Structure formats: structure tokens, C-alpha cells
Amino acid sequence: MTMVQVYNEDCMAAMAKMEDNTFDLAIVDPPYGNIDAIGLSDCVNKNKQATKRTQYKQFENIAPSKQYFQELFRVSKKWIVWGGNFFGISGGVIAWNKHGTAFGEGEIAICNTHKSVRFFDYTWNGMIQENMKYKEQRIHPTQKPVALYKWLLSKYAKKGWVILDTHLGSGSSAIAAHELGFNFVGYKLDTDYYNDALKRLHRHQRQLRLFVD
């Protein structure tokens, strides 16, 4: 039986207790810092948000330290880091074309799963989403679609692998792991966002159970 576990905890404190290579794959999306994909600092200017209809809680847009990456690479055999181009990480490239506007046309992840450049095409632009029939509710300003994480897990993870997400965000990674049957551990320090992500995950799990029954 697979288990999806999410914690309202500092990922640095959690990783400090872990043994080397605890996880088979980490897929993480840490804050990019003041020089980020959308050119905004600390999410202060809400007038520049992609979707003015949604007022997100302000979050600390502080890039992780070198120690964070040392710990991440220590506890994870394989890793995919969104925004890795901002952190000076070298490796293979995953380019997501989201057909965006205000938040950029796409995003890049740096990884050690491969050495080439690979692409994922999925519209995610404000109120416009690739799958408008089953539109995802946005609960976080840097939320990524479940479909993106399902694609990553399907392509770069193997059956039986344990997955880590140090910055849970909206919980999309946890939902994807649950759908595909991966053991998963995620961390979110902000209590409000953690509770929102947990509610979203539980709601999705209930819907899947109803569908299966």
C-alpha cells in the first residue's frame, strides 16, 4: 500500500535527520528569490499578479541556501529542481512551455535524471488551463498543474520509488504521487498553505475513492 505523507515542518530540519539517499527522486520547486521567473520581489505588488481575481497570501520569496542544496542532493539519489537555472545548478534540462504571459512563457527545471533537453507542453496561463473541463482551483501563487507532476513521475520515476518534495506549495506533487501510486513525503513550513494543500489532497483522495467505488 502506498503512502502520501505531508508535514507542516521546516524541510531543512527534517532532512538533517535523514540518512543519505533516503529518497529515490526529489521534485522540488523552491522560491526563486528576488531574481525570479516573473520579476517580482516577495510577492508584494498584488497589482502585478497574473490573476487579479485571486488574492494570495504573501509569502517569503527567499532563495534557498547552499546548505539546502547540499542536503537535498545528499538525501536524494535523483533530483529535479524547478528554477534550477537561477541557482547555478548544472545538469539536464526540462523545459515546460506553459504558453504564459505575465509569469513568462515557460519555466525550466535542472535535473540529474538525464543530460539532454526535454520539453513538456501544457497551457497554464492565468484563468486559461490546458484542461478547462476539469479546471484546477488555484490556491497558491506559484502553483503548478497536477498534470506536470504526473508527467514527471511517469517519465523519471520507477515503480516502488519514494518521492520527496521539500516545498509542497499547493500539493500538486502529492496529488500526482497518490494518483500514480508512489510513496511520497512533502514538507511545507507555512501553516496556512500547508492546511490548504492538505485539504486539496484529501478532497482529491475522496473523489478518487468515489470514482473507484
C-alpha positions as MATLAB code, in Angstrom:
seq = 'MTMVQVYNEDCMAAMAKMEDNTFDLAIVDPPYGNIDAIGLSDCVNKNKQATKRTQYKQFENIAPSKQYFQELFRVSKKWIVWGGNFFGISGGVIAWNKHGTAFGEGEIAICNTHKSVRFFDYTWNGMIQENMKYKEQRIHPTQKPVALYKWLLSKYAKKGWVILDTHLGSGSSAIAAHELGFNFVGYKLDTDYYNDALKRLHRHQRQLRLFVD';
ca = [
       0.000    0.000    0.000;
       1.414    3.376   -0.991;
       1.554    6.262    1.461;
       1.436   10.004    0.848;
       2.686   11.899    3.891;
       2.828   15.693    4.186;
       4.260   17.625    7.123;
       3.961   21.185    8.426;
       7.674   21.313    9.115;
      10.912   23.005    8.063;
      12.431   20.811    5.354;
      15.971   21.666    6.499;
      15.316   20.330    9.984;
      13.666   17.253    8.506;
      16.473   16.493    6.036;
      19.101   16.891    8.765;
      17.648   13.768   10.413;
      17.674   11.675    7.239;
      20.227    9.173    6.036;
      21.998    9.524    2.701;
      19.918    8.501   -0.341;
      16.693    8.217    1.647;
      14.665    9.165   -1.436;
      14.811    7.793   -4.948;
      13.671   11.058   -6.538;
      13.142   14.625   -5.317;
      10.987   17.019   -7.327;
      11.232   20.453   -5.741;
      10.097   23.990   -6.523;
      11.827   26.316   -4.016;
      11.381   30.112   -4.073;
      13.495   31.696   -6.791;
      14.400   34.763   -4.721;
      14.376   38.393   -5.801;
      15.594   37.470   -9.289;
      12.796   35.140  -10.293;
      10.772   33.989  -13.283;
       8.229   36.793  -13.011;
      10.441   39.685  -11.945;
       8.553   40.241   -8.699;
      10.083   40.600   -5.249;
       8.477   38.842   -2.284;
       5.055   38.764   -3.941;
       4.378   42.256   -2.564;
       2.823   44.007   -5.558;
      -0.504   42.263   -5.938;
      -1.379   44.519   -8.892;
       1.159   42.559  -10.945;
      -0.201   39.115  -10.143;
      -1.297   37.079  -13.130;
      -4.842   36.700  -11.833;
      -6.209   39.782  -10.082;
      -9.364   37.907   -9.106;
      -7.363   35.845   -6.610;
      -5.738   37.442   -3.579;
      -2.992   35.081   -2.436;
      -1.367   35.266    0.962;
       2.040   36.945    0.796;
       4.928   34.500    1.017;
       8.667   34.885    1.602;
      10.349   34.759   -1.778;
      13.789   33.893   -0.381;
      16.054   31.624   -2.411;
      17.350   28.532   -0.570;
      20.896   28.463    0.786;
      23.804   26.368   -0.472;
      23.239   24.146    2.563;
      19.734   23.374    1.320;
      21.066   22.009   -1.961;
      23.805   20.076   -0.173;
      21.157   18.370    1.947;
      18.780   17.841   -0.970;
      21.466   16.154   -3.070;
      22.609   14.112   -0.063;
      19.200   12.604    0.735;
      18.061   12.148   -2.896;
      19.513    9.795   -5.487;
      17.813   11.638   -8.350;
      16.504   15.190   -8.338;
      14.564   17.703  -10.419;
      14.819   21.337   -9.306;
      12.396   23.878  -10.781;
      14.118   27.216  -11.234;
      17.469   25.468  -11.081;
      18.723   27.923  -13.705;
      18.524   30.662  -11.039;
      20.619   28.681   -8.551;
      23.656   27.882  -10.690;
      22.878   24.172  -10.833;
      24.153   22.213  -13.803;
      22.598   19.142  -15.354;
      19.917   18.113  -17.789;
      17.064   20.464  -18.635;
      13.295   20.070  -18.502;
      11.550   22.965  -20.228;
       7.846   23.482  -19.552;
       6.079   25.545  -22.213;
       3.038   26.847  -20.379;
       2.068   29.427  -23.027;
       2.247   32.066  -20.335;
       2.285   35.838  -20.444;
       2.727   37.761  -17.161;
       4.599   34.897  -15.472;
       6.769   34.150  -18.504;
       6.201   31.812  -21.418;
       7.573   28.840  -19.541;
       9.769   27.509  -16.761;
      12.946   25.445  -16.554;
      13.995   22.640  -14.234;
      17.563   21.372  -13.876;
      17.977   17.678  -13.094;
      20.333   14.707  -12.866;
      17.823   12.302  -14.425;
      19.215   12.898  -17.922;
      21.738   15.109  -19.721;
      19.680   16.379  -22.633;
      16.891   18.969  -23.004;
      13.337   17.666  -22.850;
      10.035   19.508  -23.226;
       6.581   19.420  -21.684;
       3.805   21.416  -23.362;
       0.816   22.276  -21.168;
      -1.095   25.574  -21.098;
      -1.181   27.225  -17.673;
      -1.813   30.931  -18.121;
      -3.893   32.735  -15.521;
      -7.507   31.606  -15.911;
      -6.652   29.560  -19.008;
      -5.656   25.945  -18.436;
      -4.970   23.078  -20.796;
      -7.876   21.058  -19.418;
     -10.695   23.543  -18.988;
     -13.235   20.762  -18.474;
     -11.518   19.699  -15.252;
     -10.057   23.022  -14.221;
      -7.833   23.075  -11.140;
      -8.571   25.531   -8.356;
      -5.584   27.775   -7.691;
      -4.634   28.066   -4.016;
      -1.009   29.220   -4.345;
       0.627   31.981   -6.458;
       3.284   29.648   -7.932;
       1.007   26.613   -8.255;
       1.896   24.052  -10.924;
      -0.626   21.663  -12.517;
      -1.039   18.084  -11.356;
      -0.544   17.032  -14.979;
       3.034   18.353  -14.898;
       3.944   16.217  -11.882;
       2.197   13.175  -13.317;
       4.270   13.580  -16.483;
       7.491   13.912  -14.460;
       6.729   10.858  -12.327;
       5.658    8.790  -15.316;
       8.841    9.670  -17.203;
      11.511    9.809  -14.500;
      10.346    7.611  -11.600;
      10.064    3.833  -11.364;
       7.546    1.671   -9.551;
       8.382    1.398   -5.855;
      10.351    4.642   -5.708;
       9.929    7.043   -2.778;
       9.438   10.689   -3.783;
      10.385   13.880   -1.891;
       9.043   17.419   -2.242;
      10.639   19.921    0.144;
       8.372   22.806   -0.899;
       4.875   21.369   -1.168;
       3.188   24.561   -2.331;
      -0.361   23.752   -3.451;
       0.072   19.987   -3.076;
       0.022   19.163   -6.809;
       3.023   16.853   -6.429;
       1.331   14.918   -3.620;
      -1.856   14.515   -5.655;
       0.108   13.217   -8.641;
       2.020   10.754   -6.462;
      -1.214    9.478   -4.945;
      -2.826    9.021   -8.357;
       0.150    7.092   -9.724;
       0.779    5.000   -6.602;
       4.097    6.408   -5.390;
       5.181    6.681   -1.756;
       5.634   10.391   -1.140;
       6.858   12.753    1.576;
       6.280   16.503    1.355;
       7.053   19.489    3.586;
       5.518   22.944    3.915;
       6.570   25.421    6.595;
       3.764   27.968    6.194;
       0.814   26.651    8.221;
      -1.920   28.291    6.142;
      -0.582   26.994    2.832;
       0.070   23.601    4.411;
      -3.551   23.346    5.576;
      -4.835   24.430    2.148;
      -2.642   21.849    0.386;
      -3.735   19.134    2.823;
      -7.416   19.933    2.243;
      -6.849   19.841   -1.517;
      -5.101   16.472   -1.250;
      -7.820   14.957    0.958;
     -10.545   16.249   -1.347;
      -8.827   14.663   -4.316;
      -8.346   11.373   -2.465;
     -12.060   11.266   -1.595;
     -13.014   11.917   -5.205;
     -10.779    9.088   -6.401;
     -12.278    6.683   -3.868;
     -15.783    7.580   -5.028;
     -14.746    7.041   -8.624;
     -13.190    3.646   -7.851;
     -16.185    2.516   -5.765;
];
